[in-house]
Short mmCIF file of C-alpha atoms and ligand atoms in Angstrom, two decimals:
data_model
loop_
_atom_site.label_atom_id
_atom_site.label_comp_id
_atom_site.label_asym_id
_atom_site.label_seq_id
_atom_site.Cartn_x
_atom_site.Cartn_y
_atom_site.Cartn_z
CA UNK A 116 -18.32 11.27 9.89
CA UNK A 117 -15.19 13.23 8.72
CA UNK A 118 -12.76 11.95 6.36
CA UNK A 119 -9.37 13.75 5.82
CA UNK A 120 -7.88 12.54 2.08
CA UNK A 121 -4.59 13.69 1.92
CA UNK A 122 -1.44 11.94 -0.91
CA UNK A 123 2.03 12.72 -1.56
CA UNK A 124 1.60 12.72 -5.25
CA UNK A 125 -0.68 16.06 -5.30
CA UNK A 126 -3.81 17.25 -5.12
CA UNK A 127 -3.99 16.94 -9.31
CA UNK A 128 -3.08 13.13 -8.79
CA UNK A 129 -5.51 10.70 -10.55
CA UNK A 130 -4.97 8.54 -7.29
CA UNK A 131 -6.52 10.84 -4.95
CA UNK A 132 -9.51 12.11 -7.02
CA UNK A 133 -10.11 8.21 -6.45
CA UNK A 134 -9.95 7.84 -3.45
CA UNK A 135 -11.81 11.00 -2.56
CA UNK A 136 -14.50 10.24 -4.40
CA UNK A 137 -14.89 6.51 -3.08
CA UNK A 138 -14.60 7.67 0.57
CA UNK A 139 -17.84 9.97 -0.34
CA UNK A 140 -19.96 7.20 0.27
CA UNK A 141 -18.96 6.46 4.33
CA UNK A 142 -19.01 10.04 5.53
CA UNK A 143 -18.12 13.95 4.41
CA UNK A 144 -14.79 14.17 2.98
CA UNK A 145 -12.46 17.00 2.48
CA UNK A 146 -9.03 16.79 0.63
CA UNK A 147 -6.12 18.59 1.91
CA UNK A 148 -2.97 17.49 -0.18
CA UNK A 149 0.50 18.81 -1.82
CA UNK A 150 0.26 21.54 -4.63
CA UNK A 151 3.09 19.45 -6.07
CA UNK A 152 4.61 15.61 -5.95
CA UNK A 153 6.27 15.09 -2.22
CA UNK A 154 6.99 11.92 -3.08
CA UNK A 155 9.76 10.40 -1.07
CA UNK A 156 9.46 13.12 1.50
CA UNK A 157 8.97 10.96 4.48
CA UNK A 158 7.26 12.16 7.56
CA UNK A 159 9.08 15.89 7.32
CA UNK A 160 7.06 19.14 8.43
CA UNK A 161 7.92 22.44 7.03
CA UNK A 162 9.13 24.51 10.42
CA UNK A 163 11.16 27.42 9.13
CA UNK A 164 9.00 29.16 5.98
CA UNK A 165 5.31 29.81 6.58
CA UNK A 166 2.70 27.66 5.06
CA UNK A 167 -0.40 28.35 2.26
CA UNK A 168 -3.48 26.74 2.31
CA UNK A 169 -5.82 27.46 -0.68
CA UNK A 170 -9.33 26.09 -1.80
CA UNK A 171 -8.60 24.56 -4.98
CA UNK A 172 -11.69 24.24 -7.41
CA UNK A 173 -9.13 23.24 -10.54
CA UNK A 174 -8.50 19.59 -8.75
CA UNK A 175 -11.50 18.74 -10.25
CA UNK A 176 -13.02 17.36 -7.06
CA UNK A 177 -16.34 19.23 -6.68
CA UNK A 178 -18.45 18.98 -4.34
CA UNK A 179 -16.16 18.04 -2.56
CA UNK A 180 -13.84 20.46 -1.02
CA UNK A 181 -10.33 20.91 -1.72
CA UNK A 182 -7.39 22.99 -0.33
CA UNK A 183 -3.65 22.43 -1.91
CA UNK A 184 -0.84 23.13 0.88
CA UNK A 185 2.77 24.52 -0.57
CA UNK A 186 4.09 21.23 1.93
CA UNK A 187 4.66 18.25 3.07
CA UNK A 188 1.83 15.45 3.40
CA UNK A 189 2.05 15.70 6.84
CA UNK A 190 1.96 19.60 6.97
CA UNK A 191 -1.76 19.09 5.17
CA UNK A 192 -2.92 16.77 7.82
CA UNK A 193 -1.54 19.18 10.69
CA UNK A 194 -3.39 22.29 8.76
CA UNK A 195 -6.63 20.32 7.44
CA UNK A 196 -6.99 19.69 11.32
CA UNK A 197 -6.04 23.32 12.45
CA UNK A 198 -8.40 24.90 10.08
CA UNK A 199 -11.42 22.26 9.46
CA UNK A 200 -11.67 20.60 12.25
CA UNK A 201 -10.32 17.11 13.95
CA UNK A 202 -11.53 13.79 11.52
CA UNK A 203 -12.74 10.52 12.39
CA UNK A 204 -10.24 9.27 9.79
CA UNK A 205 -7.22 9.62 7.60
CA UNK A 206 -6.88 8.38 4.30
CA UNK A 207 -3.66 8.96 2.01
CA UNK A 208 -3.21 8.13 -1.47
CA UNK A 209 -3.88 6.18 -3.56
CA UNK A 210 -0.07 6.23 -4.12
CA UNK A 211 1.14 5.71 -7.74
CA UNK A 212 3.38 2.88 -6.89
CA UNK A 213 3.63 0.72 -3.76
CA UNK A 214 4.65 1.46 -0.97
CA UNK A 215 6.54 -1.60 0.73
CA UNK A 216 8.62 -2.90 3.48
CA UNK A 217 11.40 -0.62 3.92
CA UNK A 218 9.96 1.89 1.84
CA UNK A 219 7.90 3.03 4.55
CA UNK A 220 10.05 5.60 6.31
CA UNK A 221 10.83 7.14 2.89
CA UNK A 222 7.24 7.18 2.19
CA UNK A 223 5.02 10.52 1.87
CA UNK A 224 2.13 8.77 1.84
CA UNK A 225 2.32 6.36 4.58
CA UNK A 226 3.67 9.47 6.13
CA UNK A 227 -0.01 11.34 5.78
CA UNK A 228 -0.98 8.08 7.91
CA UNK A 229 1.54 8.23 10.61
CA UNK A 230 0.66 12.23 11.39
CA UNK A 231 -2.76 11.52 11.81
CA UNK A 232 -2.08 8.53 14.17
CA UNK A 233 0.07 10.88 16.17
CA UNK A 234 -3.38 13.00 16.68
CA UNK A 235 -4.81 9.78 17.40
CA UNK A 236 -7.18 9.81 14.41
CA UNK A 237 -8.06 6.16 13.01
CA UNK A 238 -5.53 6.65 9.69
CA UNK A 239 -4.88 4.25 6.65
CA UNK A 240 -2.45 4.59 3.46
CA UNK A 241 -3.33 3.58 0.50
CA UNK A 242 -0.70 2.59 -2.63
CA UNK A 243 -1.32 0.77 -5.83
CA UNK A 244 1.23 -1.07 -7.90
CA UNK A 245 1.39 0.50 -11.38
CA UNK A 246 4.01 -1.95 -12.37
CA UNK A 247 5.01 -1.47 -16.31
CA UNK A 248 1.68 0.35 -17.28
CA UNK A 249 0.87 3.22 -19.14
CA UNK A 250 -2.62 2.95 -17.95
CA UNK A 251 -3.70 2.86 -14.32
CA UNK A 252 -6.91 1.72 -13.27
CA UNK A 253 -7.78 2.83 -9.47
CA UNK A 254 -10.98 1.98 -9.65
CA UNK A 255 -10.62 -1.51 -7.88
CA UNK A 256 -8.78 -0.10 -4.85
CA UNK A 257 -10.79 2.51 -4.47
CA UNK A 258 -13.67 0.15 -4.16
CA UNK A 259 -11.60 -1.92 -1.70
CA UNK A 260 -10.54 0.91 0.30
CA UNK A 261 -13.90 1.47 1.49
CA UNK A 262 -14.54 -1.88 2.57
CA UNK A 263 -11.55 -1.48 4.86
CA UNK A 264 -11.88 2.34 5.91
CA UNK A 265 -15.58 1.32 6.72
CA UNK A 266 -14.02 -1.80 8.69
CA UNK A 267 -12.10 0.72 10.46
CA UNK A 268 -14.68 3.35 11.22
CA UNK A 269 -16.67 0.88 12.85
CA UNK A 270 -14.38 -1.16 14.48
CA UNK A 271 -11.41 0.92 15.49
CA UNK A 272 -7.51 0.35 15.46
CA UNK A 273 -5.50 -0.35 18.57
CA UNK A 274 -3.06 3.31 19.81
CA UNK A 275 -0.21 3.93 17.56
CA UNK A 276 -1.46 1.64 14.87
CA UNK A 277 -2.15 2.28 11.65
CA UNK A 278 -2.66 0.32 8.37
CA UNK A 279 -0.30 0.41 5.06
CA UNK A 280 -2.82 -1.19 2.17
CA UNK A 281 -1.00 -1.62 -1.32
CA UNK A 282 -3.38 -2.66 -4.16
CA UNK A 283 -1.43 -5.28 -7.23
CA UNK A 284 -1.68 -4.38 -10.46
CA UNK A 285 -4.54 -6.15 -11.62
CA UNK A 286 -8.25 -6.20 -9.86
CA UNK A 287 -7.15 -8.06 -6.46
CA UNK A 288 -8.01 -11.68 -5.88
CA UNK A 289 -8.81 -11.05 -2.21
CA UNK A 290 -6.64 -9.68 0.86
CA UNK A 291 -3.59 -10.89 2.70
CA UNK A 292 -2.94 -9.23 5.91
CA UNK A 293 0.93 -9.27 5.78
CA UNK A 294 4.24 -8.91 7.34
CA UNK A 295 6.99 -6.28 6.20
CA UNK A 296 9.15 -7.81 3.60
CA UNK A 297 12.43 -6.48 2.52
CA UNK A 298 11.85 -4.30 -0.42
CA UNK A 299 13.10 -1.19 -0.95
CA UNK A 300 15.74 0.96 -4.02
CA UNK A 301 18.89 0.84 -4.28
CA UNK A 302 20.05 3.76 -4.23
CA UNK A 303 22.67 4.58 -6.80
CA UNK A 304 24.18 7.82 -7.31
CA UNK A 305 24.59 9.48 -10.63
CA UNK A 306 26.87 12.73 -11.09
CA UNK A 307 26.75 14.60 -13.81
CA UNK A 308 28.02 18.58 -14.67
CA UNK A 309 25.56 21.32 -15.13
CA UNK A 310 26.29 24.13 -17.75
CA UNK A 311 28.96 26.05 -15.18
CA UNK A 312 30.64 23.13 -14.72
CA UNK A 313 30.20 22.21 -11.08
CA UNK A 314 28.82 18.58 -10.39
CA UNK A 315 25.64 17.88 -9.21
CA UNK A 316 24.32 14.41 -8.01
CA UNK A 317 21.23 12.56 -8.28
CA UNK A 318 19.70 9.84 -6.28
CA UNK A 319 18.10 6.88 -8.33
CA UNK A 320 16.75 3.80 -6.82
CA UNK A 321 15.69 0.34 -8.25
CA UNK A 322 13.34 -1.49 -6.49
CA UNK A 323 14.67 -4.27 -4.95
CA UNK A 324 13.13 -7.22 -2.20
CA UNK A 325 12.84 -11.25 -1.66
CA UNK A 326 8.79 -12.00 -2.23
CA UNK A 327 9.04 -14.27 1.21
CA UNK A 328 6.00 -15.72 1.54
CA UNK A 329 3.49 -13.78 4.10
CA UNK A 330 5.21 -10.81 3.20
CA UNK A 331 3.53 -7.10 1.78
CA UNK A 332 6.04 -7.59 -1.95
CA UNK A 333 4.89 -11.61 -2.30
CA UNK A 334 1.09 -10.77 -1.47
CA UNK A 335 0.79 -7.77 -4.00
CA UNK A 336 3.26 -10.13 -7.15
CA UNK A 337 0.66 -12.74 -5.95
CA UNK A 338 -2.34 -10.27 -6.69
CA UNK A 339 -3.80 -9.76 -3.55
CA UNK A 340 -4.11 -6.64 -1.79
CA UNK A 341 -2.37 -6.30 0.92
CA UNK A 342 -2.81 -5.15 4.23
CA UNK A 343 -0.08 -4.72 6.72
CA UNK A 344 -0.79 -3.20 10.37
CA UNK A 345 1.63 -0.67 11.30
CA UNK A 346 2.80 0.39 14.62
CA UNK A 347 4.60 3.94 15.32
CA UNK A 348 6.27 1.95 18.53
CA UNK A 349 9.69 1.86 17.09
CA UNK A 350 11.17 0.62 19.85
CA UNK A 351 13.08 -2.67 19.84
CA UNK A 352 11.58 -4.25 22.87
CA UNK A 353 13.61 -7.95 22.96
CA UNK A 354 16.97 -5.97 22.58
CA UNK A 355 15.92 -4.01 25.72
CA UNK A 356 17.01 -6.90 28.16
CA UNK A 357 20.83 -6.68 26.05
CA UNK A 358 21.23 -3.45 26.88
CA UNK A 359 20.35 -3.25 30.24
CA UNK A 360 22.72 -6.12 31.51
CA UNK A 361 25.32 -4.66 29.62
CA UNK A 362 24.87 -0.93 30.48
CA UNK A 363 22.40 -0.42 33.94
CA UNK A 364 24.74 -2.55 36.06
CA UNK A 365 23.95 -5.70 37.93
MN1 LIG B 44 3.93 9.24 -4.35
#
């Protein structure tokens, strides 16, 4: 079996060397991630600059192999399948920080996910919630994402559906499988005046979201991991009949 790692934090993340190096034990993994952080880049592909794709021994992944793309987390899953080959799955992360409710379409990482559902490659995301520490232990997800990405090589996921897994803090109690909740920054803007004198702006966020019970925020704060089945069919199906009456005509 053939496991495509991929992050949006790069291919030096801590995060990903995890997560590599757990996934080593269901099948023969290759990573094919950022040279640098695309955090935040959403599900963007680079279409007007060409594209480099380099074995990188420095990652520090060996044996496994390793190949740093000047892009997008979704431009390394569309050339780690042009160049090595389709994969029986999709892994991206694990992200340093969680990836949440309306986070999602911000997301590089759940991003990695949603391009190789769109090949229709069996694809999961992976985030952990570093919260206020200066230490980060991945071990405990990475350990947990094998029991799900071995649930999922063995038993499937439906089309178009993918899974967004965020790990708490602390080594989980057990798993939630949970609804979207709420979260997501607030984005502020702060201006400022570089040395010529011209302002420039800069988006900061703070994370914000109601822990509703059920939900991805109150199962991570309640130290579980959580698991939340996502499903690229956008489409608002019970505001379909609305729209018809008032636009197709009786
Ligand atoms: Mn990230």
């Amino acid at each position: 079996m053939k496991i495509l790692v991929t992050n949006d934090d790069g291919i030096f993340s801590p995060g990903i060397k995890a997560l590599a190096r757990a996934m080593s034990e269901l099948g023969e993994v290759y990573v094919v991630a950022p040279d640098v952080e695309q955090s935040a880049v959403g599900h963007g592909i680079t279409v007007r600059r060409p594209l480099r794709f380099k074995h990188t021994a420095a990652a520090g992944l060996d044996p496994i192999p390793a190949y740093r793309v000047d892009g997008t987390p979704a431009d390394c899953v569309v050339l780690g399948v042009h160049l090595l080959g389709k994969p029986d799955l999709v892994v991206s992360g694990i992200n340093l920080g969680v990836n949440l409710g309306l986070d999602l379409t911000h997301s590089g990482t759940v991003a990695g996910a949603i391009e190789g559902t769109s090949i229709g490659v069996p694809s999961i995301a992976f985030s952990l919630d570093i919260g206020s520490r200066a230490e980060m232990d991945f071990e405990p997800g990475a350990a947990e994402a094998v029991r799900i990405a071995r649930w999922v090589t063995e038993h499937g996921l439906p089309d178009k559906v993918f899974l967004n897994v965020n790990f708490p803090v602390n080594p989980p109690k057990g798993v939630r499988i949970t609804e979207l909740s709420t979260h997501h920054y607030e984005d502020s803007v702060v201006e400022r005046v570089d040395p010529n004198g011209v302002p420039y702006y800069w988006i900061a966020g703070k994370p914000t979201g109601s822990e509703d019970p059920g939900t991805d925020l109150w199962a991570v704060r309640q130290g579980y991991t959580s698991i939340t089945p996502i499903s690229l069919d956008l489409a608002a199906h019970d505001f379909m009949p609305v729209l018809r009456q008032a636009f197709e005509g009786s």
